Amino acid sequence: TKNHGWGELAAALIAEGFSLEEMSEDSSAGVPDTPIPLESLTLSEYELIVFGSNNAPYTSAQVNALTSYVNGGGAALFISDANFGSDWTDAPNSDQHFLTPFGIVMNQDSGTYTLFRNSGDYLVPAHPILNGVDSFDGEGVSPGTVNAGIATLSGVTRTILSKAKGNVRRNTPPFTGQNQGSTSANTVNDGTLIVAEYGSGRIAVHFDRNTFFNLNGAGTNINRFDNEAYARNLFNWLAGEPAFNPSTDNYAPRAHFPDFPPGQSIAGNAPVDVRVIAKDPDGTIASVELF
């Protein structure tokens, strides 16, 4: 519900027809975070699995469960903020367990910038994820790097859809770095949005979780630029939904209560202030009715 939350992203995805389930890594002071037991879940029940700045070390069995899921038609999205957690290496190392088989490196947190269609920041501007998206941004960003030399899976197709800018804080030494990695200028192998296809499935690496924060989020949020349209396109493409065409299609409007988490009980016969946020990414809101 606060500005670092993803409640508005959740509302946007529900408007697109998604149903959501949240799982959290268990963490206790002084011990490593406990990973989600992917190997014991029925992953095929999900159209898309999102890794949002995960910090736990994942086992080979758990990595293999995810790659098998993708190969069979599933999808995974890695949204990193790679100093989010107990130290600088948690998130990139945790993501890295899953991304090495696909030949992609998750770097560390550095830089704040916006990607613009008209400035040539999109390398594949006609891709469905970028339909109707003229700009999106991030704050404290963690671009990915295509490095086919580390891939352990054959038949993976990797594509950088939008550039990285400025310097990139590298995940060095490879995948086991101590504190902050080295910094160097971006290269043609670095990207703010990288997608890969494997078997019948897809994965994507997006450079910053702040892009999807609630209103007044730290640095940026889903209401800035075309971040919400970008989010809807990104999730729909990963889930295999038909490509959105901004000239003929229409984004669903959405409304949500920013001050109350879903399912919260309110005491009867007591005054309550209710605030609702309603928006339409490609239109206007005429009225809102509360029941």
Phi, psi and omega in degrees: 000343184267181189288347174267003181271172181246028181299321180290324173299316179301316180296321179295320180289323176298322177297334177274357178100005178280150164248146192240144173225131182253136174232145181234142173291136176286137179220140176224150182301133173085358179229154180297150176299146180269124184289160172292133184283070184301328184290342181254001178266155174271086188294335181295348176289344186252137173286331188206136175244128183251127174257107186255085180060049178291152186237344186284151169282129183256147184277166177299322179296321180289321176297316180296325178297319180290316181295324177294320178299314179294315180303326181275003177118002178279179181217150179223140177239127178252111179249106186254153167220087206277023158233027180269104182145206187282336176202179187293334187266349186303300186295312180295323179293320180294310175301323188297328178304324181275329188273335179305316179301334181267359178075036180230139178252136173263119182271189185256176191280119177190127172104154177220121180197170181243143175260132182237135175299313187287349179262004180080018181283343178269124179275334177230073189297339181271002181296143181305328180296332184260005177299125178071010181250105180270342179194147170211160187219174177210164181222122187067067196265154180232081179296160173262168178227131175279122179221085185298341182292342180262355185297139176249357177253141176263153177084017178270131175252118182251138179220128173271118183268332178215148188289162160267157180235158175061215180270154176242128175275109190285151175276075186233152348304158193311111166070357178226032186297151176262119181058225184283142176278179178286159181241136177210165181296149178296154178234177179293349179268356181262145181209146175280336174221117180237132176241155178217146175240138183213124184059235178261006187242180185220151169226162176215146174242116179251143197278354184193132178287335182299334178308330188251010180297162173293173179308138181066028176295166182293113176085312178201177180196174187294345181271354180271151178049222176252035185300321182290317178299320177300315181299313181298316179298317182299311181291320180295319179296315180298322181279001177078020178283157180302145182297137178281132177247109186295342180275341183233338185259169185226128173288140176290140173289166180213158174215146176205165180259106188288343185263353184232126173290154179304136176085359181292136178271144179241135181296139179287158175057030177228140181293140180225130172274124181245123177247132180237140174250123179235138181204161176224115186301333182230031179198203179229157179263123179276321182197160177229130177246134180250138181236000000 
